Every structure is written in structure tokens, then in C-alpha cells.
mmCIF file of C-alpha atoms in Angstrom:
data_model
loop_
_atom_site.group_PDB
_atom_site.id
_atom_site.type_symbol
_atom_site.label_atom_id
_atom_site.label_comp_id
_atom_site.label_asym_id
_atom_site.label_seq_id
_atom_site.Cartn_x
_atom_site.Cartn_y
_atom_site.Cartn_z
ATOM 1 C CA UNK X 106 21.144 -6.953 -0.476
ATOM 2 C CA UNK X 107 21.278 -10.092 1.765
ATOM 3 C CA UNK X 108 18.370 -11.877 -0.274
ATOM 4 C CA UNK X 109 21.072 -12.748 -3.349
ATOM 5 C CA UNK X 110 20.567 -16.169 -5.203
ATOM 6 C CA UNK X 111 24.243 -16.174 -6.049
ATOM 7 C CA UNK X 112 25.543 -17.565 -2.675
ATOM 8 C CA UNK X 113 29.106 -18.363 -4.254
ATOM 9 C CA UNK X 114 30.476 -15.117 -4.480
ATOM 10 C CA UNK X 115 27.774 -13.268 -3.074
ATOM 11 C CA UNK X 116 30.558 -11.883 0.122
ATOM 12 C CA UNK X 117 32.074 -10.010 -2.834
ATOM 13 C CA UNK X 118 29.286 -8.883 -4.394
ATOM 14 C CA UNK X 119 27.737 -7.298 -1.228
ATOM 15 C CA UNK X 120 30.899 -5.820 -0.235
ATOM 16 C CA UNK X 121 31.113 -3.791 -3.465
ATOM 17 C CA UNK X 122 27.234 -2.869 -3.775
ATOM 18 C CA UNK X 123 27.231 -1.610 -0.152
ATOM 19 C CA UNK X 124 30.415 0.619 -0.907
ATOM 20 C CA UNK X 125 28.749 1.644 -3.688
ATOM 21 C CA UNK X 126 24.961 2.244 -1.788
ATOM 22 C CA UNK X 127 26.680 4.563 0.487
ATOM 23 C CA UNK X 128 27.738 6.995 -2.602
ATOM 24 C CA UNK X 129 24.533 6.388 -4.024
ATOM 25 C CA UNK X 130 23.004 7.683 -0.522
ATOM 26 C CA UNK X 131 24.951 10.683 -0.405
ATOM 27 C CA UNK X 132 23.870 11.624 -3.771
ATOM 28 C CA UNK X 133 20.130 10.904 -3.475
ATOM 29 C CA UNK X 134 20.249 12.961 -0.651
ATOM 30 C CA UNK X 135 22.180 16.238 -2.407
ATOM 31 C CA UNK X 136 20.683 15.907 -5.408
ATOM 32 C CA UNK X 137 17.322 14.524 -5.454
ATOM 33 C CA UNK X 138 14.156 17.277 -5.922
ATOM 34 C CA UNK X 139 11.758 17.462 -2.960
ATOM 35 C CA UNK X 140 9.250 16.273 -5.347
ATOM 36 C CA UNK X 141 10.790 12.760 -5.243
ATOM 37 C CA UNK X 142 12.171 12.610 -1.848
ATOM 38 C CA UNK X 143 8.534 13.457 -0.559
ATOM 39 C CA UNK X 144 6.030 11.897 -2.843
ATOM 40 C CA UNK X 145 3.045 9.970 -2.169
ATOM 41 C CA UNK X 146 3.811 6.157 -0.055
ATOM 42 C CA UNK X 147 7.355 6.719 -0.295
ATOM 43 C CA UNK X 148 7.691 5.476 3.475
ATOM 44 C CA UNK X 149 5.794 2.120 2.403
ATOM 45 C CA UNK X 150 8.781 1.442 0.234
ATOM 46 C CA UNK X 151 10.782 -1.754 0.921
ATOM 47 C CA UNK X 152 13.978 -0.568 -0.954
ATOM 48 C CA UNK X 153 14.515 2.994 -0.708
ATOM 49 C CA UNK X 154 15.492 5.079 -4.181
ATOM 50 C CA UNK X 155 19.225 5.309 -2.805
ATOM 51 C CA UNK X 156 19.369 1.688 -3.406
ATOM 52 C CA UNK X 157 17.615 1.661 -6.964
ATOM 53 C CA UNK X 158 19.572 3.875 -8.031
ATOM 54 C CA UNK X 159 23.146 1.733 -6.783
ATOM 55 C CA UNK X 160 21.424 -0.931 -8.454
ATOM 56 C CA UNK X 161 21.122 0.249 -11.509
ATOM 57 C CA UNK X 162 24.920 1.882 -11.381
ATOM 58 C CA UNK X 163 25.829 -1.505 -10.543
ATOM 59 C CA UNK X 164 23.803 -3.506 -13.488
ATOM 60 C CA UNK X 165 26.484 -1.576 -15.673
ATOM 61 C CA UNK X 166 29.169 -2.319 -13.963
ATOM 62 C CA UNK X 167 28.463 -5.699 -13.956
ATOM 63 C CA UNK X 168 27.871 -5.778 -17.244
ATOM 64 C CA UNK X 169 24.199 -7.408 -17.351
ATOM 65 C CA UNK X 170 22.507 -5.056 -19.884
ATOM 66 C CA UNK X 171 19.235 -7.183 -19.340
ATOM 67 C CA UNK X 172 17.251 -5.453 -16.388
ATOM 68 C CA UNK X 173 14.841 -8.788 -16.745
ATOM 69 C CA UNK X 174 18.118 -11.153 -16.156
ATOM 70 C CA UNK X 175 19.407 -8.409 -13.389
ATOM 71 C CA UNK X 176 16.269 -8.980 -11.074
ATOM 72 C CA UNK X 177 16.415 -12.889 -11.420
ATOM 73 C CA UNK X 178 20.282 -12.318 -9.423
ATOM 74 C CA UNK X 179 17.211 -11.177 -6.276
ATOM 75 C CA UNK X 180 14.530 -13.198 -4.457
ATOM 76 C CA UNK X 181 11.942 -10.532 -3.258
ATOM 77 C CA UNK X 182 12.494 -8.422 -6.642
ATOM 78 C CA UNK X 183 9.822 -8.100 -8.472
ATOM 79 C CA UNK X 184 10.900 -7.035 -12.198
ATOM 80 C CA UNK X 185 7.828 -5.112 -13.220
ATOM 81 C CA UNK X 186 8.555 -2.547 -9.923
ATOM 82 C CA UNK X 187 12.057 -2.727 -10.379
ATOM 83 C CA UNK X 188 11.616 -1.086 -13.827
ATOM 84 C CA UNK X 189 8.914 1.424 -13.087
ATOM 85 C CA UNK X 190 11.085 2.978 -9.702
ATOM 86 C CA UNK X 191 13.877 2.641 -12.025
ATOM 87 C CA UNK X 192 12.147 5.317 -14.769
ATOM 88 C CA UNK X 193 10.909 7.116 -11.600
ATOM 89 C CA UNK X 194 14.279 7.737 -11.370
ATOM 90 C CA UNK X 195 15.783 8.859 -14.611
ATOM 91 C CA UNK X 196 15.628 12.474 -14.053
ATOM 92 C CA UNK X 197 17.353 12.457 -11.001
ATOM 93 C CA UNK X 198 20.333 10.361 -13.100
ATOM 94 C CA UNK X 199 19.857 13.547 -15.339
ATOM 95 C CA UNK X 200 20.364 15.917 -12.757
ATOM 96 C CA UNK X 201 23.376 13.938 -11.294
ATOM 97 C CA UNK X 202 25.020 13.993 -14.838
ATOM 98 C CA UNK X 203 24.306 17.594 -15.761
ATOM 99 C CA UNK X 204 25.714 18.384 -12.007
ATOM 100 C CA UNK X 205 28.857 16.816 -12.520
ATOM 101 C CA UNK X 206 29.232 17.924 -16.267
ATOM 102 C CA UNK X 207 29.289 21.684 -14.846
ATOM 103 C CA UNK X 208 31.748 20.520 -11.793
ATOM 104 C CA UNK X 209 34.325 19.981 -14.810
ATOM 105 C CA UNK X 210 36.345 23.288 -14.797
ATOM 106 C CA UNK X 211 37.186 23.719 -18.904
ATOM 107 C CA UNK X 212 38.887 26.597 -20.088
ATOM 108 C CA UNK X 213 38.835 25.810 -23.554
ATOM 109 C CA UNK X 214 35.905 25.279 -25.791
ATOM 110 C CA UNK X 215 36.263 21.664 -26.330
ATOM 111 C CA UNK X 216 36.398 18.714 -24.374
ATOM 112 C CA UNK X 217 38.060 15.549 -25.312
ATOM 113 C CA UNK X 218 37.923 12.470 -23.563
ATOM 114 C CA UNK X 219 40.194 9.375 -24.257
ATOM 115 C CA UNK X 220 40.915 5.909 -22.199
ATOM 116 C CA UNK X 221 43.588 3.663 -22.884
ATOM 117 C CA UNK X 222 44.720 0.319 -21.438
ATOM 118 C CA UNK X 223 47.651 0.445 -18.949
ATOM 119 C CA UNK X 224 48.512 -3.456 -19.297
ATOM 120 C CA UNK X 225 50.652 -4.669 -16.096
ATOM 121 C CA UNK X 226 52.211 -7.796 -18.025
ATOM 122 C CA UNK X 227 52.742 -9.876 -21.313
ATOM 123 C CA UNK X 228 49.233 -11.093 -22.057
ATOM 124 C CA UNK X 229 50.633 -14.665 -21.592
ATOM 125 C CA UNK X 230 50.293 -14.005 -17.866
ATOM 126 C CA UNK X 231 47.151 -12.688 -17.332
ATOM 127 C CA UNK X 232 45.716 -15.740 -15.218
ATOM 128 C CA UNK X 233 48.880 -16.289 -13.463
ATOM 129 C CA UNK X 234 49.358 -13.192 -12.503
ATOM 130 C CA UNK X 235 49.759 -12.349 -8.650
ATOM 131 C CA UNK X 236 50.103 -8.718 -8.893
ATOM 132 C CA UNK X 237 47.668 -6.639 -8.370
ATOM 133 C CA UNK X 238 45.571 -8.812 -7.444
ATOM 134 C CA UNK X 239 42.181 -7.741 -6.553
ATOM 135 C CA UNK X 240 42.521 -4.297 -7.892
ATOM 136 C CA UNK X 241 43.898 -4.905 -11.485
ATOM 137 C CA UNK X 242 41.462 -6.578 -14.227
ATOM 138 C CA UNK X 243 41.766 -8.233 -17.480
ATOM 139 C CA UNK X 244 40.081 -6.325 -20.099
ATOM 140 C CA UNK X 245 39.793 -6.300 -24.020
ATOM 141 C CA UNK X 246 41.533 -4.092 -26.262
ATOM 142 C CA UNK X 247 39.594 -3.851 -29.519
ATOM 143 C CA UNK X 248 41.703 -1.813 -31.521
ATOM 144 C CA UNK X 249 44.300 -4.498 -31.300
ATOM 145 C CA UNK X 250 42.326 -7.432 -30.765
ATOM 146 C CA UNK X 251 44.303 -8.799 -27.752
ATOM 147 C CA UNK X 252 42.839 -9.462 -23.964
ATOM 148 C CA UNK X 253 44.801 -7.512 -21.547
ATOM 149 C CA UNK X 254 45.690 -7.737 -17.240
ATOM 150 C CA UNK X 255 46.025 -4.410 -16.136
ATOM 151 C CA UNK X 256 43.956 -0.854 -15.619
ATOM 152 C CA UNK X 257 42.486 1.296 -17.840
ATOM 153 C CA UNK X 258 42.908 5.004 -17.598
ATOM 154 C CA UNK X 259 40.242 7.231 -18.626
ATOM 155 C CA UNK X 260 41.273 11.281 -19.483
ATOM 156 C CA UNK X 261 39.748 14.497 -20.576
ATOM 157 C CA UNK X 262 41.732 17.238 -21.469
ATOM 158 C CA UNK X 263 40.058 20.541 -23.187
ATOM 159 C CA UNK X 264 41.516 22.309 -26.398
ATOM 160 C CA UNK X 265 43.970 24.543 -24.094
ATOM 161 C CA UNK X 266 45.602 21.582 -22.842
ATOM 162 C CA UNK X 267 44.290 21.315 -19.049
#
């Protein structure tokens, strides 16, 4: 993660991938089948599939939804392997998903899920804004058409109200 063309903010950037590579690790290693873990010249590998897989958790929270404008932000990325070790690992993004779907405890039958904005101020200040800093965001608030400084809160509450 040291090889990023983006020098100007590229302290940031490497602070939140490698915070972000070490949960990735931890669930590679608890969740990945033996299958992938051991397969055939996966000690050859440059980039292991702990750091793939942050990658790609990353690209979304970035926001780039081209993979081909993704690998450009690398130097010794090559696109076409990016995206074949990146389908290589689809069922393992599966298997994380399913794992934490069944780690939700519902007692009800159905699930729903809701996020709403929490703004911190009037939308007049949301570039002036000191507090926060760092931790709050501006985001966009469709339903009402109006840019917003603040968090948002994401919920899920089943059908018997827990």
C-alpha cells in the first residue's frame, strides 16, 4: 500500500486501508475454506487475499465503482489480476455475509433495516464547520434534496420490536 500514485493525501489513505487490512486479516483467516487458503502458488503471491479483499471493501467505500479506474490509484497493479483474484474471492465475501446474517439474533420474522441522516448543523455551515472534524461527513439526503454535515445512522429492528 506504499506504491500509491496519489502522494497528496496518500498519509490518509494508508492510514485507513491498513486499519481496515487488519479486519480484513482477521476475517480471511476465520472464515476463508482450506481450499483457498491452500491452493496451488498461493505463496508466489505478491499481495496476499487479506489485502484483495480490503481492497475491494475499500473501492466501495471510496466510492470508485470502476475496478479499471481503482487499479490506475496503484503502480505495480496489474488490472487484469486484480479482477480475476478479486472473483477468486467472491465466495468467501459470500460466506462472510451469510456468517454475519446468522450472527443477527431476530426474534421476529421480519427484519427491517432503515438509515437516516443525523445532521450536526444548518447546512449553511457544512464547510465551516469545526466540529467533528475528522469523524463527521457531509453527505446527501435525497429524499429532501439538501447536502448535509453530520452522521448517518443505520438500524434494523425485527417485527417484535428488538
Amino acid at each position: 500500500m506504499n506504491y500509491l500514485k496519489l502522494k497528496r493525501f496518500s498519509h490518509h489513505l494508508q492510514v485507513s486501508f491498513n486499519r481496515l487490512n487488519v479486519i480484513c486479516r482477521s476475517l480471511y483467516k476465520l472464515y476463508a475454506p482450506d481450499g483457498l487458503k491452500h491452493r496451488k502458488n498461493v505463496d508466489q503471491t505478491k499481495l496476499p487475499d487479506s489485502s484483495i479483499l480490503a481492497m475491494l471493501i475499500w473501492q466501495t467505500e471510496i466510492g470508485i465503482e470502476s475496478q479499471r479506474r481503482f487499479c490506475k490509484f496503484f503502480v505495480g497493479l496489474s488490472h487484469s489480476r486484480f479482477n480475476r483474484r478479486a472473483r477468486m474471492l467472491l465466495p468467501l465475501i459470500r460466506c462472510i455475509r451469510q456468517a454475519w446474517n446468522q450472527e443477527v439474533k431476530t426474534a421476529g420474522e421480519f427484519l427491517i433495516i432503515d438509515s437516516f441522516p443525523v445532521p450536526v448543523c444548518q447546512p449553511v455551515c457544512n464547510y465551516r464547520v469545526k466540529i467533528f472534524r475528522g469523524v463527521a461527513d457531509i453527505g446527501y439526503k435525497a429524499t429532501k434534496k439538501v447536502y448535509y454535515y453530520g452522521f448517518k445512522v443505520h438500524a434494523i429492528v425485527s417485527d417484535d420490536g428488538n
